[in-house]
XYZ file of C-alpha atoms in Angstrom:
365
model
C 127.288 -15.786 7.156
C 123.809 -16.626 8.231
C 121.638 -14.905 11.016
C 121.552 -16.804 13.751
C 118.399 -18.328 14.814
C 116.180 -20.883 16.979
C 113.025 -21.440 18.156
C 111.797 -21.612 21.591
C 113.994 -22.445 24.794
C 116.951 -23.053 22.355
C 117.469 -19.771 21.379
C 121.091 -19.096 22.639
C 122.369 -15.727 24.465
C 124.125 -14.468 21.162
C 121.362 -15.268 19.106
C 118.968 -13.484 21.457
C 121.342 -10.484 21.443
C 122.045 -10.815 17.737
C 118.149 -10.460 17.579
C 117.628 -7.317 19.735
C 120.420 -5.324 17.963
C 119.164 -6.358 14.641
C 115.854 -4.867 15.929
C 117.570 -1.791 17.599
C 119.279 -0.878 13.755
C 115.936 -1.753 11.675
C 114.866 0.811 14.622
C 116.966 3.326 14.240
C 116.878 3.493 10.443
C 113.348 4.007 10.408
C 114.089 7.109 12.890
C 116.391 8.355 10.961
C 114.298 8.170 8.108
C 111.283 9.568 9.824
C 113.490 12.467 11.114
C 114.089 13.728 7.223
C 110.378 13.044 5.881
C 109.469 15.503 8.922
C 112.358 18.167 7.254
C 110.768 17.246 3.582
C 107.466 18.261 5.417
C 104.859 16.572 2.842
C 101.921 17.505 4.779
C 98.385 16.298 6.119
C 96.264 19.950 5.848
C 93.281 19.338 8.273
C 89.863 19.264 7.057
C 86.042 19.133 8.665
C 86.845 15.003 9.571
C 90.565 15.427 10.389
C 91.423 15.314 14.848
C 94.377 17.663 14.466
C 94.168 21.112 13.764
C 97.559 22.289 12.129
C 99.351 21.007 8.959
C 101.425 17.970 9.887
C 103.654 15.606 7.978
C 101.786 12.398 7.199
C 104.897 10.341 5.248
C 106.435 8.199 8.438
C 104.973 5.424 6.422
C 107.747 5.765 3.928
C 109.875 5.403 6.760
C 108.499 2.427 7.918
C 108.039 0.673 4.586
C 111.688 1.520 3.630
C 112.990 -0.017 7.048
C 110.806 -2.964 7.235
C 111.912 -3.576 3.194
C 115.721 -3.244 4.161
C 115.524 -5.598 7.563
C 113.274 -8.488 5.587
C 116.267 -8.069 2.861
C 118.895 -8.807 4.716
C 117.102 -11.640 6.836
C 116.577 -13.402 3.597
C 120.285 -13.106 2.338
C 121.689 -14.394 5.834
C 119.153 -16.427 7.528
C 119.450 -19.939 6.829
C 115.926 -21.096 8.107
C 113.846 -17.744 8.235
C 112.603 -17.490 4.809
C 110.102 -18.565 2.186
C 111.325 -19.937 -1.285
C 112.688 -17.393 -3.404
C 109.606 -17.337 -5.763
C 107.016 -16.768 -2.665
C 109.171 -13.887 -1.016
C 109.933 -12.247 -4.386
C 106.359 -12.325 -5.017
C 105.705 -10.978 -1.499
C 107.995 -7.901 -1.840
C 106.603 -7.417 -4.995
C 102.816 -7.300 -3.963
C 104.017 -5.488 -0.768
C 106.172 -2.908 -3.344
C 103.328 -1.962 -5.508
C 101.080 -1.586 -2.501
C 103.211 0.991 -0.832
C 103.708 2.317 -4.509
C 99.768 3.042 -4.939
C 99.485 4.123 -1.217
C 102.430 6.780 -1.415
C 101.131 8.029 -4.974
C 97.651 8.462 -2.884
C 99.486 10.158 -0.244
C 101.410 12.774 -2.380
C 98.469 13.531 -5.179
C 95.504 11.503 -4.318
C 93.924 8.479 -5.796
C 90.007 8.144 -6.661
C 88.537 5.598 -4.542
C 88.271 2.880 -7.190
C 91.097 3.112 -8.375
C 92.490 2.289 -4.507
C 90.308 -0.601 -3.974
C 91.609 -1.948 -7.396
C 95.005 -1.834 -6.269
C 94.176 -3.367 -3.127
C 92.389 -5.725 -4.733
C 95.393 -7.343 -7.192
C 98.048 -6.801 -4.442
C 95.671 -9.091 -2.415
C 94.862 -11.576 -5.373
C 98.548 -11.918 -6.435
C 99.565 -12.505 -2.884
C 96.788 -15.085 -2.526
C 98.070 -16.784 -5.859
C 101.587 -16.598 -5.812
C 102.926 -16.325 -1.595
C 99.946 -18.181 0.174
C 96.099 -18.286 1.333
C 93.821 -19.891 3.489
C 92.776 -23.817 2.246
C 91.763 -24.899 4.810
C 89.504 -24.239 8.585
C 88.219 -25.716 11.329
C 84.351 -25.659 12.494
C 83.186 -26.705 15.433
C 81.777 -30.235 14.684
C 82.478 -30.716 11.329
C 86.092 -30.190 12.089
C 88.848 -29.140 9.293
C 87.034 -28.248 6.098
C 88.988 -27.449 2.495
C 87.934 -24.440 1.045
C 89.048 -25.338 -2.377
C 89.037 -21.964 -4.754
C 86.735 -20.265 -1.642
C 89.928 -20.441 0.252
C 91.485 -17.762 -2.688
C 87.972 -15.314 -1.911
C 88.238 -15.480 1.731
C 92.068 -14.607 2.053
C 91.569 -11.316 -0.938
C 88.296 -10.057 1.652
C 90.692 -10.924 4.721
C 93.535 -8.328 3.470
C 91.138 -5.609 1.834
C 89.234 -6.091 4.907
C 91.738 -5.766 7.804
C 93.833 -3.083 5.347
C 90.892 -0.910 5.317
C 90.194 -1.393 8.932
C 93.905 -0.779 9.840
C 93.665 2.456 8.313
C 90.285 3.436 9.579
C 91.670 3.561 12.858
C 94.575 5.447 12.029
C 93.144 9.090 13.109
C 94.340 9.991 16.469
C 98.099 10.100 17.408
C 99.844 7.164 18.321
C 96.525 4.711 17.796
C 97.452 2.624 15.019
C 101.520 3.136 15.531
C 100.894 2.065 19.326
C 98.757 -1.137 18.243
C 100.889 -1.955 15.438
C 103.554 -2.242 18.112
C 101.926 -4.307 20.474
C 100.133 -6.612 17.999
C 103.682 -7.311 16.347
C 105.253 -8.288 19.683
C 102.561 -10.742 20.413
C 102.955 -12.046 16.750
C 106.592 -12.232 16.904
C 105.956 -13.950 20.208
C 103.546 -16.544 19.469
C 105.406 -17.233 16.233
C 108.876 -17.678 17.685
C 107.240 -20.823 20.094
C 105.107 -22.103 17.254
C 108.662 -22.284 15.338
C 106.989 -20.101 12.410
C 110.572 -18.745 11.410
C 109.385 -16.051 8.692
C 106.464 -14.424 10.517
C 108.155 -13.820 13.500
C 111.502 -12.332 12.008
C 109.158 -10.470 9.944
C 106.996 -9.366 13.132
C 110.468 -8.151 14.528
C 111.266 -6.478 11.368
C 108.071 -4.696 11.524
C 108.368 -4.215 14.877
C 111.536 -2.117 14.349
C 110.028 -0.128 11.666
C 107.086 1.620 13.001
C 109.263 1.756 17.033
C 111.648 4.481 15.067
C 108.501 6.046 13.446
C 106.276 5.966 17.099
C 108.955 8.274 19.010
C 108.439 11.140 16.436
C 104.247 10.007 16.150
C 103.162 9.765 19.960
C 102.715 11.474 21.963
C 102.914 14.431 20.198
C 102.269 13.832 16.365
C 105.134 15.338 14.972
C 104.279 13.195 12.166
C 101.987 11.029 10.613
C 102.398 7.689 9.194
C 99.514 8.194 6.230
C 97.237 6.006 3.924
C 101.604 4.821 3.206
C 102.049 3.632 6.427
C 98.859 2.235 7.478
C 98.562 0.480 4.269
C 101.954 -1.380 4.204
C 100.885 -2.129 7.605
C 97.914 -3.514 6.734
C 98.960 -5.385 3.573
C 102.104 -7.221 5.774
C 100.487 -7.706 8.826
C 97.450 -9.653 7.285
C 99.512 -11.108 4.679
C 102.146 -12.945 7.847
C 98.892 -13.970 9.391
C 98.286 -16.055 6.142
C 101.894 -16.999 5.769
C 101.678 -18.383 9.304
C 98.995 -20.465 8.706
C 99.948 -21.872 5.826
C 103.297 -21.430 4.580
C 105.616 -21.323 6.988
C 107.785 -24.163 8.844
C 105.840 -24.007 11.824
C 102.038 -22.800 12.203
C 100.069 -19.971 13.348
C 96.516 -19.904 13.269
C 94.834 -17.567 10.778
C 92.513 -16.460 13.677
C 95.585 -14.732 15.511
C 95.730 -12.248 13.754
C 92.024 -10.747 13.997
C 92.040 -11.780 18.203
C 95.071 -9.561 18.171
C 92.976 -6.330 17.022
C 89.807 -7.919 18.378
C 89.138 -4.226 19.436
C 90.022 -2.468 16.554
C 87.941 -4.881 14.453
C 84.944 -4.130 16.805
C 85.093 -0.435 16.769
C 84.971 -1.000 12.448
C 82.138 -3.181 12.581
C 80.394 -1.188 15.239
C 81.259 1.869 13.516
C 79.958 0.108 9.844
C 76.519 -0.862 11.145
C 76.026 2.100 13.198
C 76.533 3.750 9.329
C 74.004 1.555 7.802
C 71.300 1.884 10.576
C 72.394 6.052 9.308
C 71.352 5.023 6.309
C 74.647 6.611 5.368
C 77.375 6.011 2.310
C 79.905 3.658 3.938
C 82.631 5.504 1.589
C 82.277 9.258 3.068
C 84.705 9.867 5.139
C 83.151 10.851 8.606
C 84.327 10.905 12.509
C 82.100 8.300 14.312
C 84.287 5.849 14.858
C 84.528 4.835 18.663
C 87.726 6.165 19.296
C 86.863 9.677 17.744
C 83.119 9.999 20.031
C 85.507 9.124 22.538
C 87.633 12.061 21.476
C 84.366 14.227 20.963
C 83.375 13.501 24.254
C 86.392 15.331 25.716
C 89.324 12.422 25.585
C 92.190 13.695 24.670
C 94.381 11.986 21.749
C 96.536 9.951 24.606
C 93.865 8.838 27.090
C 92.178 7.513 24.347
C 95.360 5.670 22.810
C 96.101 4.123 26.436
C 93.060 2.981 26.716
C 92.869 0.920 23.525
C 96.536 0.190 24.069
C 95.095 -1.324 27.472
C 92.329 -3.382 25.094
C 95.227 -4.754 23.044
C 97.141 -5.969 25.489
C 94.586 -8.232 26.882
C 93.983 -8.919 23.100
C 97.731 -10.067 23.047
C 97.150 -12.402 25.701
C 94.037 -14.041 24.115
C 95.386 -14.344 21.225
C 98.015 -16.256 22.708
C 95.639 -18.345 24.588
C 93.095 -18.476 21.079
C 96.625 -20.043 19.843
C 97.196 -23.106 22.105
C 93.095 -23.823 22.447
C 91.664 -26.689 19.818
C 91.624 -25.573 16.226
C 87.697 -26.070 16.122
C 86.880 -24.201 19.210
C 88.863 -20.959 17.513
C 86.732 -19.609 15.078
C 83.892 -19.388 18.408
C 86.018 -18.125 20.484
C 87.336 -15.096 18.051
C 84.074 -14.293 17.488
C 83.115 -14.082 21.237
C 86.221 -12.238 21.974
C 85.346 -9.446 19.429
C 82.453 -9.201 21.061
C 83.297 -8.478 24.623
C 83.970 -5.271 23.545
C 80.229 -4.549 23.256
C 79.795 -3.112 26.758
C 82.493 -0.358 25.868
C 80.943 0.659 22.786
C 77.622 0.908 24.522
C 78.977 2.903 27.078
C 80.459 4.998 24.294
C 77.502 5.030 22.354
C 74.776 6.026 25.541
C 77.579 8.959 27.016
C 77.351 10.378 23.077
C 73.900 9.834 22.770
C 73.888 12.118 26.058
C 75.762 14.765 24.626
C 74.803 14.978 20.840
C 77.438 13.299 19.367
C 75.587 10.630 18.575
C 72.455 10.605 17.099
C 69.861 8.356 16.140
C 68.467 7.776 12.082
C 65.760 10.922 12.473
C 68.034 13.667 14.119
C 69.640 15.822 11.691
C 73.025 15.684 13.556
């Protein structure tokens, strides 16, 4: 038996369908799941950073690790064409495995912050080693340039980076579950027309993962997904952007991936030099990210989830367009696009400035 699949217009009704129930089961595991780490009720206890105010389970990310592990299984024992050779995709679960290994450990009992960047750190190098990494860009003018061993360095600060970010922005409910979802479709999207076979059955895998964990997470945070959740996130998403680009049948350009969280990545590097202008330790946990002045400033937890949901759907479609534009003109135009969010985080920035939730390197606040 093999799971039917195609790429582009000749994708066939049954393999469409076969697709979208596949999706609808990965789905409704991953509910299921989520519906008994809510009864095993490890909790979140709030704290002087923390947006919610009661105790509140924070282990959906099992859930979604456990269905996204089971759906990328059974796509690699029945897909004929959707899969990487057997000694890349072992060592991708494996790297994935021990990631969500470290990340539930830190949930349950805590992990020093060394020894978390350290894990981070070999999960990212043995991915880069042994699945795939980036050799090779394109500059404006020079053109396509091999990165030799720098290629290695850039894709390990790629997935620490865009982990750590991931999970920054996990603090209000539904932000990161929401994006996640809409940054996965686009993937899956822009994957299935490139004819990149892996990432985009692994986008829908994902996909159906955190969809059965967002009913229970938004709007109502019944549950959280956790460092678990929003690390395996991070770690899979970042690690099909490299896949894409360099390992799968078709191609995806590595710069997808950041234009499709162009404003996440914006509200992190905001958020990190508005730290350093503090003169403040970038490794204390605080709330002055964007999102959370915004919820300081009287947002509640949805409007401000809409609103970057709204962001990320118009990073969706540039990322699409990022996608079919000249491979030296990307690297610009990511950069430009991450910036467009500037005038937001201005307006952010002056309306907290206004009300003292903001403050400038002298105030106390």
């Amino acid at each position: 038996m093999s799971f039917p699949f195609a790429t582009g217009a000749a994708l066939g009704p049954f393999a469409a369908l076969s697709h979208f129930f596949f999706l609808l089961m990965i789905a409704a595991f991953s509910a299921a799941l989520t519906w008994v780490m809510i009864r095993l009720n490890i909790s979140d206890v709030p704290n002087a950073r923390s947006s919610h105010v009661r105790p509140t389970p924070k282990s959906g990310g099992v859930a979604i690790a456990a269905a996204f592990f089971s759906g990328l299984a059974v796509l690699y024992l029945h897909s004929g064409t959707a899969r990487l050779p057997s000694g890349q995709f072992t060592w991708f679960l494996a790297t994935s495995g021990l990631m969500f290994g470290a990340a539930f450990w830190d949930d349950l009992a805590g992990l020093r912050a060394g020894v978390k960047f350290a894990t981070q750190f070999v999960c990212a190098a043995l991915f880069s080693f042994f699945v795939a990494h980036i050799d090779v860009l394109a500059f404006p003018l020079l053109g396509e340039v091999s990165l030799g061993v720098i290629g290695h360095a850039m894709t390990v600060l790629w997935i620490i980076f865009f982990m750590n970010a991931f999970n920054f922005m996990d603090g209000i409910n539904g932000l990161a579950g929401g994006g996640a979802l809409i940054a996965t479709a686009f993937l899956g999207g822009i994957a299935f027309f490139a004819g990149a076979h892996f990432v985009y059955l692994g986008a829908l895998c994902l996909f159906g993962a955190v969809l059965g964990f967002f009913v229970f997470n938004f709007p109502h945070g019944r549950i959280f997904m956790g460092d678990t959740g929003s690390q395996i996130i991070g770690f899979v998403f970042s690690g099909l952007a490299v896949i894409g680009a360099r390992a799968d049948i078709g191609q995806v350009s590595v710069m997808v991936a950041p234009a499709l969280f162009a404003c996440f990545l914006f509200d992190v590097l905001a958020t990190l030099c508005y730290r350093l202008w503090r003169r403040q330790r970038l490794s204390e946990g605080h709330r002055e990210h964007l999102y959370q002045i915004s919820n300081l400033l009287g947002f509640s937890h949805q409007r401000v989830s809409y609103i970057y949901f709204g962001l990320l759907l118009l990073n969706g479609v540039f990322a699409a367009a990022l996608q079919a534009a000249q491979p030296s003109a990307r690297l610009p135009l990511l950069l430009g696009g991450i910036l467009l969010h500037a005038p937001l985080g201005l307006l952010v920035y002056g309306a907290g400035l206004r009300q003292g939730v903001v403050h400038f390197p002298s105030d106390k606040g």
